[in-house]
PDB file of C-alpha atoms in Angstrom:
ATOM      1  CA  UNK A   1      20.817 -14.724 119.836  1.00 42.00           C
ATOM      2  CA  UNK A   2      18.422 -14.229 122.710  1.00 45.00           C
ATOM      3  CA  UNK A   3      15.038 -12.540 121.654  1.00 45.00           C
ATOM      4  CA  UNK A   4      13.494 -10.390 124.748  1.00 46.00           C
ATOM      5  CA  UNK A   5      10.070 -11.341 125.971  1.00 45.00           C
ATOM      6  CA  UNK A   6       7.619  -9.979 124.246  1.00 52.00           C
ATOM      7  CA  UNK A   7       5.828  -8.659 127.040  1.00 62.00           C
ATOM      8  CA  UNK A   8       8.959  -7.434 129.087  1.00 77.00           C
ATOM      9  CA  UNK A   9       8.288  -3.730 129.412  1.00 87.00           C
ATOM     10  CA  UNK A  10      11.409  -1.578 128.190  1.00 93.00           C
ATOM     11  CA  UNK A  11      12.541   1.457 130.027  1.00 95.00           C
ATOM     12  CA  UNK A  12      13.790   4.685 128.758  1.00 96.00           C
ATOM     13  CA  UNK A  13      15.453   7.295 129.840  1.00 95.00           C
ATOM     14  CA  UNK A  14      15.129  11.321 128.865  1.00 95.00           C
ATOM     15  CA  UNK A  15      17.847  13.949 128.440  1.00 94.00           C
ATOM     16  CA  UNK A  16      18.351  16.223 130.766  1.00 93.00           C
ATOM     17  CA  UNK A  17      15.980  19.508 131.019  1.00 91.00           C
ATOM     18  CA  UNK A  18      15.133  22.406 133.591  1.00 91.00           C
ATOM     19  CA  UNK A  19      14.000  21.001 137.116  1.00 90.00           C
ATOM     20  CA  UNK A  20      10.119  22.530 137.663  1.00 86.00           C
ATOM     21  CA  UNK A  21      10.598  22.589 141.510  1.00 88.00           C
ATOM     22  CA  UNK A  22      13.871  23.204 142.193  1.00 90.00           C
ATOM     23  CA  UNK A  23      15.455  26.549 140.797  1.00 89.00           C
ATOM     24  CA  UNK A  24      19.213  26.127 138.937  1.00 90.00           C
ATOM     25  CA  UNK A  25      18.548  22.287 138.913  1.00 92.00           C
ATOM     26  CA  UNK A  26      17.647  19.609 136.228  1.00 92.00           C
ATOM     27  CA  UNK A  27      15.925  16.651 135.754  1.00 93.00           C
ATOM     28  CA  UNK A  28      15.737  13.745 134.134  1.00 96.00           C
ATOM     29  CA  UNK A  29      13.062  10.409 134.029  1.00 96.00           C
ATOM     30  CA  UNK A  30      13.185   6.847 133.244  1.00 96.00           C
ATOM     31  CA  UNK A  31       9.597   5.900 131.397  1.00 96.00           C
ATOM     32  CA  UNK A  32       8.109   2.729 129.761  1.00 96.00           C
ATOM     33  CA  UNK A  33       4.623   2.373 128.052  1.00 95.00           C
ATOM     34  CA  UNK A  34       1.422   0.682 129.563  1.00 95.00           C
ATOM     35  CA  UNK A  35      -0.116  -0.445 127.035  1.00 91.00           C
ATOM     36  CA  UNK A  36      -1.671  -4.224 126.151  1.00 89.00           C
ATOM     37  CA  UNK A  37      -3.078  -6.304 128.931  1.00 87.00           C
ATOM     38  CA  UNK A  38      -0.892  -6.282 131.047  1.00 91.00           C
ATOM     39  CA  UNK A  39      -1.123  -2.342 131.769  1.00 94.00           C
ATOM     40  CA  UNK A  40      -2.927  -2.781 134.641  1.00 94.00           C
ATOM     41  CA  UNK A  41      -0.615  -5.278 136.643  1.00 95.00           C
ATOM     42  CA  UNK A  42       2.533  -3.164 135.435  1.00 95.00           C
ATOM     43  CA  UNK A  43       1.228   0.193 136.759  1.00 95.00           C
ATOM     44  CA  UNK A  44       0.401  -1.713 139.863  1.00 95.00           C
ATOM     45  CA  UNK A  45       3.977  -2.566 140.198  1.00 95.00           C
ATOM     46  CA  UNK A  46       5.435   0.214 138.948  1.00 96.00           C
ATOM     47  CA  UNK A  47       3.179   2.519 141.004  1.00 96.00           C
ATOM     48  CA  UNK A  48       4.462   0.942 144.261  1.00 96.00           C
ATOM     49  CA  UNK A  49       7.961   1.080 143.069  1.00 96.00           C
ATOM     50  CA  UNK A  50       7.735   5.374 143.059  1.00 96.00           C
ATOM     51  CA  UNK A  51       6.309   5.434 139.175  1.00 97.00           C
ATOM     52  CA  UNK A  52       3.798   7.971 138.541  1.00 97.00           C
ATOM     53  CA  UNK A  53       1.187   7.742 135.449  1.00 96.00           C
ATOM     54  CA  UNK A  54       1.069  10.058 132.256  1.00 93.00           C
ATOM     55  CA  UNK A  55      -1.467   8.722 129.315  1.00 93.00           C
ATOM     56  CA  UNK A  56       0.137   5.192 128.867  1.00 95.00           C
ATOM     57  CA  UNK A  57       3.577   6.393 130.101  1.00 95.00           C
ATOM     58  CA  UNK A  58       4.959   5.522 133.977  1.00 96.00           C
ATOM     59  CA  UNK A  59       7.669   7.445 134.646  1.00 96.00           C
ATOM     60  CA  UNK A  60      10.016   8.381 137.242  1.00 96.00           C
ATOM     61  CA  UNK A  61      12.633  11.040 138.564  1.00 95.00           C
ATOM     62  CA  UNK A  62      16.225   9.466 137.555  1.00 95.00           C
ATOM     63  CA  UNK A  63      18.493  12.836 138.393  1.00 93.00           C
ATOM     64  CA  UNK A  64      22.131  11.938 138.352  1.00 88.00           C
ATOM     65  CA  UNK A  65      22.657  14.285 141.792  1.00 87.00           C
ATOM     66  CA  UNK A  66      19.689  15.071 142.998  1.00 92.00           C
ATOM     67  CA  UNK A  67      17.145  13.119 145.196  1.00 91.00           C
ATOM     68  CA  UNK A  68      14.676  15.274 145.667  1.00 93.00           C
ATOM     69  CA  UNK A  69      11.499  14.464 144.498  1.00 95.00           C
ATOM     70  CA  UNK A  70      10.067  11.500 146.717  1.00 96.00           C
ATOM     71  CA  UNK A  71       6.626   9.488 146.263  1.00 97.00           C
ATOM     72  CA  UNK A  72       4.212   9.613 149.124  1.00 98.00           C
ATOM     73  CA  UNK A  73       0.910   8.189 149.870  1.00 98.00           C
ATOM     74  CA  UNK A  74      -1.290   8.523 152.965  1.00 98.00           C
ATOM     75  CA  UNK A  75      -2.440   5.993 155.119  1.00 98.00           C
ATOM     76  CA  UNK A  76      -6.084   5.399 154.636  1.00 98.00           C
ATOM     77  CA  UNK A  77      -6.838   3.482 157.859  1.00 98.00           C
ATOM     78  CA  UNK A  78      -4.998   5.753 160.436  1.00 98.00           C
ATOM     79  CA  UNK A  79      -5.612   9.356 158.955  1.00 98.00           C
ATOM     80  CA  UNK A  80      -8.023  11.485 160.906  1.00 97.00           C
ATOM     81  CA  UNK A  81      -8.977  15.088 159.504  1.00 97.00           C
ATOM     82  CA  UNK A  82      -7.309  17.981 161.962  1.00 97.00           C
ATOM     83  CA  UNK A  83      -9.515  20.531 162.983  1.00 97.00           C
ATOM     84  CA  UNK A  84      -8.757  22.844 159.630  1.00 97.00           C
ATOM     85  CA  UNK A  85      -9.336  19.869 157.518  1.00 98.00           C
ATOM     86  CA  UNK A  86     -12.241  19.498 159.165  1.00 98.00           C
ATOM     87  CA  UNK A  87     -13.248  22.888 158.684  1.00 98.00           C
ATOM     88  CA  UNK A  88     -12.595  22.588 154.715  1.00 98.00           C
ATOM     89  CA  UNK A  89     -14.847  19.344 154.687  1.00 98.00           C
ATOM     90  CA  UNK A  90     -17.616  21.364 156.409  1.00 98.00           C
ATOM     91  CA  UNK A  91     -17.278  24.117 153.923  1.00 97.00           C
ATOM     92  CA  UNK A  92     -17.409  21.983 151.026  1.00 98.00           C
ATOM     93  CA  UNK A  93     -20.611  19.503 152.457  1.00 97.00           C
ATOM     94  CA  UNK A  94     -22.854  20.781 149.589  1.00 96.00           C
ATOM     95  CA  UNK A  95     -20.805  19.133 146.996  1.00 97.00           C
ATOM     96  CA  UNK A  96     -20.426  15.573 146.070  1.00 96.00           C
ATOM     97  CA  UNK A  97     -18.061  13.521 144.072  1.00 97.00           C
ATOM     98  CA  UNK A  98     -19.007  10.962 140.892  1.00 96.00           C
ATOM     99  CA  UNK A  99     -16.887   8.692 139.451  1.00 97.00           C
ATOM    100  CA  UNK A 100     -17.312   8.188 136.110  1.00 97.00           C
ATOM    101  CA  UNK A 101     -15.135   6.916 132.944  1.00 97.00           C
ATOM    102  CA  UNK A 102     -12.391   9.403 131.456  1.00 96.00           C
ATOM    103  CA  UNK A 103     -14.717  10.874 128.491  1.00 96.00           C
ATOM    104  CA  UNK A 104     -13.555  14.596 128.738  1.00 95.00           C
ATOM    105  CA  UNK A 105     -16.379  17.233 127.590  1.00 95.00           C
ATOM    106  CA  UNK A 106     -16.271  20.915 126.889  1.00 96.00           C
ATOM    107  CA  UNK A 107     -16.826  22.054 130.652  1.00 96.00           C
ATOM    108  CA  UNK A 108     -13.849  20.035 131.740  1.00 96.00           C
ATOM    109  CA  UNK A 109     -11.817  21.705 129.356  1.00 95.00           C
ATOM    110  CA  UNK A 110     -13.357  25.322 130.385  1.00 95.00           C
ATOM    111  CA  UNK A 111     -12.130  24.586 133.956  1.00 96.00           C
ATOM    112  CA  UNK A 112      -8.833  22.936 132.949  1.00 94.00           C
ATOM    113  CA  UNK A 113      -7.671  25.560 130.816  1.00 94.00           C
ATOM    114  CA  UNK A 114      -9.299  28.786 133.390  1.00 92.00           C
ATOM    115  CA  UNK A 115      -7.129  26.534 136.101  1.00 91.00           C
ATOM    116  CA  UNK A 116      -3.798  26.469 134.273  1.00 89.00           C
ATOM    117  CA  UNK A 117      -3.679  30.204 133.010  1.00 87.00           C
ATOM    118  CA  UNK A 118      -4.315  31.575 137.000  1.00 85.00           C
ATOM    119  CA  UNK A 119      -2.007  29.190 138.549  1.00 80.00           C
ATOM    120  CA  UNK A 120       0.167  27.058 136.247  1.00 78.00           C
ATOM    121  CA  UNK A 121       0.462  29.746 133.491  1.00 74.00           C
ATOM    122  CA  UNK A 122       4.309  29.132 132.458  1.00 74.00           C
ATOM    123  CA  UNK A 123       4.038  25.920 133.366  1.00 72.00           C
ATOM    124  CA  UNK A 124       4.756  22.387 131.026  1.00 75.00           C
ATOM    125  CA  UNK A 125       0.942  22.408 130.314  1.00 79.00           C
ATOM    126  CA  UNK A 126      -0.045  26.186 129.341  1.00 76.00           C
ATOM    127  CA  UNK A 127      -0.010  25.657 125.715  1.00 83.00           C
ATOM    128  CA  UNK A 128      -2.515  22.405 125.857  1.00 86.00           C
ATOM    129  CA  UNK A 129      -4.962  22.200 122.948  1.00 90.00           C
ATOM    130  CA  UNK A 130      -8.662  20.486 123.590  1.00 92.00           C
ATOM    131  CA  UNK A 131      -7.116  17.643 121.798  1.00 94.00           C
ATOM    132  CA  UNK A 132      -4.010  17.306 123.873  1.00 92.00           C
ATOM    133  CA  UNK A 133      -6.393  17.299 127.150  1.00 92.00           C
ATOM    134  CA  UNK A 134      -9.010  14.902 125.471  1.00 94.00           C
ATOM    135  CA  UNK A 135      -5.653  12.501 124.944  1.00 93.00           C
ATOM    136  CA  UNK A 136      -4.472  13.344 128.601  1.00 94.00           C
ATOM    137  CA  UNK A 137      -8.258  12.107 129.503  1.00 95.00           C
ATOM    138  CA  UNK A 138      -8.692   9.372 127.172  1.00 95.00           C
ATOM    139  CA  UNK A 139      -5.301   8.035 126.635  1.00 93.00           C
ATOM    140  CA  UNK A 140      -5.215   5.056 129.592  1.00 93.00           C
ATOM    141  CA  UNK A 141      -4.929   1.488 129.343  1.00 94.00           C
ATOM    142  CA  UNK A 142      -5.827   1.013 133.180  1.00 95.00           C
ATOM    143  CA  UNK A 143      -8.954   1.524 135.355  1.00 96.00           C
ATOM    144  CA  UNK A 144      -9.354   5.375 135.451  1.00 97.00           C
ATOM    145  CA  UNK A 145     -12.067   7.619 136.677  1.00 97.00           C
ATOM    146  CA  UNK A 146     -12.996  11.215 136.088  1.00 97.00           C
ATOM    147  CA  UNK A 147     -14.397  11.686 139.250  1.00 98.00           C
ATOM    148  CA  UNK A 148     -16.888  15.255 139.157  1.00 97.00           C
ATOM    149  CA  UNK A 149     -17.541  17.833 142.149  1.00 98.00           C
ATOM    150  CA  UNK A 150     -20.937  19.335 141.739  1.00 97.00           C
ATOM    151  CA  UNK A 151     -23.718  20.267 144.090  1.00 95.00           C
ATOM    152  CA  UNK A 152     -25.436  18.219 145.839  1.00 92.00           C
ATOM    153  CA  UNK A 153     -29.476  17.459 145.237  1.00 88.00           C
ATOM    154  CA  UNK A 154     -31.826  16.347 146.416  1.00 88.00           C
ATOM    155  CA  UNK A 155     -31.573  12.790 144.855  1.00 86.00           C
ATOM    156  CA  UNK A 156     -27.981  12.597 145.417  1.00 84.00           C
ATOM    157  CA  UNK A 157     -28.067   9.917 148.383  1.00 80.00           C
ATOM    158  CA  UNK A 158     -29.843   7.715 146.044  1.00 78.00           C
ATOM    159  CA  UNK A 159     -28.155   8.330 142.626  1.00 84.00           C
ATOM    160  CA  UNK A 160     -24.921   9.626 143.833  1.00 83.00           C
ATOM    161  CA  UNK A 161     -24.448  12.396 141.514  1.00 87.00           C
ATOM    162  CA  UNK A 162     -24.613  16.101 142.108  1.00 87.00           C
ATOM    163  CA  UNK A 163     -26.156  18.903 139.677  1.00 92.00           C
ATOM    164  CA  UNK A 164     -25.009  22.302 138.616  1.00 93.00           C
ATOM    165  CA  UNK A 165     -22.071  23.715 137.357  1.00 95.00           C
ATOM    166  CA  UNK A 166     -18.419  21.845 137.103  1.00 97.00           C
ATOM    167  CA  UNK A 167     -16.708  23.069 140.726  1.00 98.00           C
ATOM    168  CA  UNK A 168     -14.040  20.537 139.980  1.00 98.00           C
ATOM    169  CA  UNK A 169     -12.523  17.317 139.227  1.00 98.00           C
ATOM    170  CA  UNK A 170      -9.804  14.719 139.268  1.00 98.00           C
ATOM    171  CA  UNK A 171      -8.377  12.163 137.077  1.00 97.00           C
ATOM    172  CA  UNK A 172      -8.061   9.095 139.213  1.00 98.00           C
ATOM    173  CA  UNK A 173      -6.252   5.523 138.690  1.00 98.00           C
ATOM    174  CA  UNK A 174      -7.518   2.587 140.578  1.00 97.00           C
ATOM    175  CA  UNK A 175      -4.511   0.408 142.121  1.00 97.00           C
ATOM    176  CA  UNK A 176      -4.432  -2.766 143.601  1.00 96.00           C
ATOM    177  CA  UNK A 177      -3.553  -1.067 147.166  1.00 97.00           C
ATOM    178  CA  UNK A 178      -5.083   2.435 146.371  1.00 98.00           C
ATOM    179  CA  UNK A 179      -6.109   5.475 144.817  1.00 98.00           C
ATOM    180  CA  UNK A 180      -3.464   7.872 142.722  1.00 98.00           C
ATOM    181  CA  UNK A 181      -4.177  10.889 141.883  1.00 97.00           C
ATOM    182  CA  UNK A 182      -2.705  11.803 138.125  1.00 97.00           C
ATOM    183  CA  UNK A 183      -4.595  15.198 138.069  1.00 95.00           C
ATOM    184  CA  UNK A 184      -6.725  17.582 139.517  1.00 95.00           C
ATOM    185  CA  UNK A 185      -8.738  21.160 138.787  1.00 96.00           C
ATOM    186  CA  UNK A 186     -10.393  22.976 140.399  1.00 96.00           C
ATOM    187  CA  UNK A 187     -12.454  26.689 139.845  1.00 96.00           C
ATOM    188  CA  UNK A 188      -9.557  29.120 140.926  1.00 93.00           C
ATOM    189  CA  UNK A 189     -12.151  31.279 141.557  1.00 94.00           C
ATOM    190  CA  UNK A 190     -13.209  29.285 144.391  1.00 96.00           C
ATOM    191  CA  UNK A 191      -9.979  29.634 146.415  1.00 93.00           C
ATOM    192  CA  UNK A 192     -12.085  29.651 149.758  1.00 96.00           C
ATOM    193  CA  UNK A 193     -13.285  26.585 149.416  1.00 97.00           C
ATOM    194  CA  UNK A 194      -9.880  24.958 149.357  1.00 97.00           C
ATOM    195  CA  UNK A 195     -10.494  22.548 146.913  1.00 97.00           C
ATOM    196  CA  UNK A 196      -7.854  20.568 146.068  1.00 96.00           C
ATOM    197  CA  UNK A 197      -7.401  19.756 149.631  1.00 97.00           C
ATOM    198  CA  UNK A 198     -11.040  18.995 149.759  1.00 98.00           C
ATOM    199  CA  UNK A 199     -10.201  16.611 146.633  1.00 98.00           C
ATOM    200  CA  UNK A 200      -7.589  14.609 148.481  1.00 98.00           C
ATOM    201  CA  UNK A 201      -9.998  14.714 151.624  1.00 98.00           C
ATOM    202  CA  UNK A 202     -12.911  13.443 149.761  1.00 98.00           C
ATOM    203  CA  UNK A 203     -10.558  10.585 147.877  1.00 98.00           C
ATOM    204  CA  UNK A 204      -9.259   9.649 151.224  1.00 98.00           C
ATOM    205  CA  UNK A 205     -13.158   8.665 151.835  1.00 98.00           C
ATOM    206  CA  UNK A 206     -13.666   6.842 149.426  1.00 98.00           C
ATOM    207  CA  UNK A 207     -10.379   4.568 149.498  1.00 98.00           C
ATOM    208  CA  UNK A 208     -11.685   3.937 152.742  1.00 98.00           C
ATOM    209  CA  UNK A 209     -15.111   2.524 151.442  1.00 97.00           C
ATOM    210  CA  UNK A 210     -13.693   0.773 148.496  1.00 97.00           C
ATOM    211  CA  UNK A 211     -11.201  -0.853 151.130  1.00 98.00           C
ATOM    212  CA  UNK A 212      -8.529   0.304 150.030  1.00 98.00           C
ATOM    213  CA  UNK A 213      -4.776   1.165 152.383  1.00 98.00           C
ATOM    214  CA  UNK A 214      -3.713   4.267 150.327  1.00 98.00           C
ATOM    215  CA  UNK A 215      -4.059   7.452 148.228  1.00 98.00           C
ATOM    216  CA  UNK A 216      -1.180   8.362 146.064  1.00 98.00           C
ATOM    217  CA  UNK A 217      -0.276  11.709 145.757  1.00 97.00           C
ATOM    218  CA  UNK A 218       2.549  11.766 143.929  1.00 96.00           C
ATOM    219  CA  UNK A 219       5.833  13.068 144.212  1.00 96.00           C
ATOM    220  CA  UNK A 220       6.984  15.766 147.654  1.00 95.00           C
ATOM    221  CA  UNK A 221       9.894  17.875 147.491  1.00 93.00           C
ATOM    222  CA  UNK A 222      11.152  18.913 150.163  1.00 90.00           C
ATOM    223  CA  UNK A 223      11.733  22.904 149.433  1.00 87.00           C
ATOM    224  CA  UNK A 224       9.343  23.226 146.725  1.00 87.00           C
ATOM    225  CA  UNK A 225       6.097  25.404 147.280  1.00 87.00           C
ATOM    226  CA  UNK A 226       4.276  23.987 145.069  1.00 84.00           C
ATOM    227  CA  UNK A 227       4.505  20.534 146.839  1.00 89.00           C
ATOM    228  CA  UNK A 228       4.615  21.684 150.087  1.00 90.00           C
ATOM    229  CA  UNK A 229       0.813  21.247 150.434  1.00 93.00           C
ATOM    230  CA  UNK A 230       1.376  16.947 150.086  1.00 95.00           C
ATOM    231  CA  UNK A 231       3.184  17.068 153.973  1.00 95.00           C
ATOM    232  CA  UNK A 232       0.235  17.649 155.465  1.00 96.00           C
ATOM    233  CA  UNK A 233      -1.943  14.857 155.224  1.00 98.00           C
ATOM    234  CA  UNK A 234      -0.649  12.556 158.064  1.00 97.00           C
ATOM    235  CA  UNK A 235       0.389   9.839 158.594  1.00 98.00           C
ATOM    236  CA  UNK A 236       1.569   8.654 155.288  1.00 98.00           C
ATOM    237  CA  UNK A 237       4.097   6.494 154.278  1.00 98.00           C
ATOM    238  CA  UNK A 238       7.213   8.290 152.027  1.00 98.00           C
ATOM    239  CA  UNK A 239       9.281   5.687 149.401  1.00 97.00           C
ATOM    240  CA  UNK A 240      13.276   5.966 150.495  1.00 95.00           C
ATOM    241  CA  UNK A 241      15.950   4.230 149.187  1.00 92.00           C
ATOM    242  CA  UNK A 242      15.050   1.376 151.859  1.00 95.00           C
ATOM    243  CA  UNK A 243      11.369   1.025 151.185  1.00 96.00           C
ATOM    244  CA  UNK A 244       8.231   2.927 152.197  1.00 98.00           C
ATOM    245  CA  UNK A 245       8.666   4.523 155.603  1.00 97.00           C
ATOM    246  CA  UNK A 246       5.885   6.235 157.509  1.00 98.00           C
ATOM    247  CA  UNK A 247       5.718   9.675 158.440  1.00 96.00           C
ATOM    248  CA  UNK A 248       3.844  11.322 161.496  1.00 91.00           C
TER     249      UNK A 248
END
């Protein structure tokens, strides 16, 4: 009998349950674990193949009809900021982003929870505990970031950190080839400042100093408010069944 390889990673796949884009549709995913040391490599991989993160689960849309949801990532080198980008980049100069390592604290909590019950309030996450964020946080066997928005001061061009209170943040995997995005907060209080496109701005940046080609968003559907937002931020490449094709 032929034993598998030890390290071969094992896919799953999940029964069918209500689609959270697409009204009167469902979904279901095909997941494996990243765990050991080869986490890193395999979310690589698996990231460039239309797999998204979750704690040490990749996963991926596997609908039996439906198409829908499809990965994107922008295109560091050719993406210039249109004038209302520009506009939210200006707004938000007083703040700068740190990257540091995914040890969630009480204030990240605060915001995460104040975020989910004004915009995401029936959503898959409104019930999370402190402990089932801390695990969201903490739970990675890959490079990860928790990268804080926060004033700036007056040291921040030499220490690169900001001061003040917790505007937002984002939970951010380093790739190979880029930047992906697993989650973001913001202060919903803060609408004008248009943070979360400020967040993907900002990341854009700093792929581009790290040298790095992209910034993963995540899944677009085409149709679904909620994702709606991702189409904007041209040009950037969109994973068909032929490969990655750009867009704009």
């Amino acid at each position: 009998m032929t034993r598998p390889l030890r390290d071969a990673p094992q896919f799953y796949l999940t029964s069918p349950t209500p689609c959270p884009y697409l009204p009167g549709r469902e979904e279901r995913k095909v997941f494996t674990h990243l765990v050991g040391a080869r986490a890193r490599d395999l979310n690589d991989v698996l990231s460039q193949g239309g797999f998204r993160r979750s704690q040490s689960i990749a996963y991926r849309p596997a609908c039996e009809t439906c198409r829908a949801c499809i990965s994107v990532r922008i295109v560091v080198a050719d993406f210039r900021p249109s004038r209302t980008f520009r506009k939210i980049l200006s707004h938000n100069s007083d703040l700068i982003g740190e990257a540091l390592p995914p040890q969630p604290r009480s204030e990240h909590y605060s915001l995460f929870r104040g975020y989910l019950d004004d915009r995401h309030p029936d959503g898959g996450m409104a019930t999370m505990s402190a402990l089932d964020f801390a695990m969201m946080v903490e739970d990675t066997h890959v490079e990860t970031s928790l990268i804080e928005y926060r004033r700036r001061s007056p040291d921040s061009g030499f220490t690169g950190r900001g001061q003040g209170d917790l505007f937002a943040f984002a939970l951010t995997d380093r790739l190979s080839d880029g930047l992906s995005m697993v989650y973001s907060v913001y202060d919903p209080a803060l609408e004008a400042r248009s943070l979360g496109t400020f967040m993907v701005l900002e990341h854009v940046e700093r792929a581009r100093k790290l040298g790095l080609p992209y910034v993963y968003l995540g899944y677009w559907v085409e149709g679904s408010p909620k994702m709606a937002y991702k189409a904007r931020f041209l040009p950037q490449e969109r994973l068909m069944p032929q490969g990655w094709e750009r867009v704009g």
